[in-house]
Amino acid sequence: MYFEQGEYHLKTGEAKYYSMEYPTWLAELNRLHLANSQYKYSWLSTLFGVVLFFFCVSSLWLIPSSRKMLKRSLYFILAGAIMAAIVILTD
């Protein structure tokens, strides 16, 4: 009998299962990425998010004021906002 993480032998009663564990350094990065509030570096994740949001908003002042470039830039901004909304809503 087979299942998602391994197999089970009916005759012998032996079961084998497989598990995936990350290397130590990668597990540490993954734990930081999860941003658990009990993790000692959770403030770093929050700060990084705030700084990224500031960069995104402040970059809007860098758009040239010519009509053609402004219109084209707004299309890209709208497309990015739609993609971000899809990622947030489907997660």
Coordinates of C-alpha atoms in Angstrom, one line a residue:
M1 CA 0.0 0.0 0.0
Y2 CA 1.4 3.4 -1.0
F3 CA 0.6 6.8 0.4
E4 CA 1.8 10.3 -0.2
Q5 CA 4.8 10.2 2.2
G6 CA 5.8 6.6 1.9
E7 CA 4.6 3.0 1.8
Y8 CA 3.2 0.3 4.0
H9 CA 3.7 -3.5 3.5
L10 CA 0.6 -5.4 4.5
K11 CA 2.4 -8.8 4.8
T12 CA 5.3 -7.6 7.0
G13 CA 3.6 -4.7 8.7
E14 CA 6.6 -2.6 7.9
A15 CA 6.0 1.1 7.1
K16 CA 8.5 3.4 5.4
Y17 CA 7.9 7.2 5.3
Y18 CA 9.8 10.0 4.0
S19 CA 10.2 13.5 5.4
M20 CA 11.9 16.5 4.1
E21 CA 13.9 18.7 6.4
Y22 CA 15.8 21.8 5.4
P23 CA 19.5 22.3 6.2
T24 CA 20.1 24.3 9.4
W25 CA 21.0 27.6 7.7
L26 CA 18.0 27.3 5.3
A27 CA 15.6 26.4 8.1
E28 CA 16.7 29.6 10.0
L29 CA 16.0 31.7 6.9
N30 CA 12.6 30.0 6.4
R31 CA 11.7 30.6 10.1
L32 CA 12.6 34.3 9.6
H33 CA 10.4 34.4 6.5
L34 CA 7.4 33.1 8.3
A35 CA 7.5 36.1 10.6
N36 CA 6.2 34.4 13.7
S37 CA 5.7 37.0 16.5
Q38 CA 7.5 34.9 19.0
Y39 CA 10.6 34.7 16.9
K40 CA 13.3 37.1 18.2
Y41 CA 13.8 38.7 14.7
S42 CA 10.1 39.3 13.9
W43 CA 10.6 43.0 14.3
L44 CA 13.1 42.9 11.4
S45 CA 10.5 41.5 9.1
T46 CA 8.0 44.2 10.1
L47 CA 10.6 46.9 9.6
F48 CA 11.6 45.5 6.2
G49 CA 7.9 45.5 5.1
V50 CA 7.5 49.2 6.2
V51 CA 10.7 50.2 4.4
L52 CA 9.6 48.4 1.2
F53 CA 6.2 50.1 1.3
F54 CA 7.9 53.5 1.7
F55 CA 10.2 52.8 -1.3
C56 CA 7.1 51.8 -3.4
V57 CA 5.2 55.0 -2.5
S58 CA 8.1 57.3 -2.8
S59 CA 9.0 56.0 -6.3
L60 CA 5.7 57.4 -7.5
W61 CA 7.3 60.9 -7.3
L62 CA 10.0 59.7 -9.8
I63 CA 7.5 59.3 -12.6
P64 CA 8.1 61.9 -15.4
S65 CA 5.3 64.4 -15.7
S66 CA 4.9 64.1 -19.4
R67 CA 1.4 62.8 -20.4
K68 CA 2.6 59.8 -22.4
M69 CA 5.0 58.5 -19.7
L70 CA 2.5 59.2 -16.9
K71 CA -0.2 57.2 -18.7
R72 CA 2.2 54.3 -19.4
S73 CA 3.5 54.3 -15.8
L74 CA -0.1 54.2 -14.4
Y75 CA -0.8 51.1 -16.5
F76 CA 2.3 49.4 -14.9
I77 CA 1.3 50.5 -11.5
L78 CA -2.3 49.2 -12.0
A79 CA -1.0 45.9 -13.3
G80 CA 1.3 45.5 -10.3
A81 CA -1.5 46.4 -7.9
I82 CA -3.8 43.8 -9.5
M83 CA -1.1 41.1 -9.3
A84 CA -0.3 41.9 -5.6
A85 CA -4.1 41.8 -4.8
I86 CA -4.4 38.4 -6.5
V87 CA -1.4 37.0 -4.5
I88 CA -2.8 38.4 -1.2
L89 CA -6.3 37.1 -1.8
T90 CA -5.3 33.6 -3.0
D91 CA -2.8 33.0 -0.2

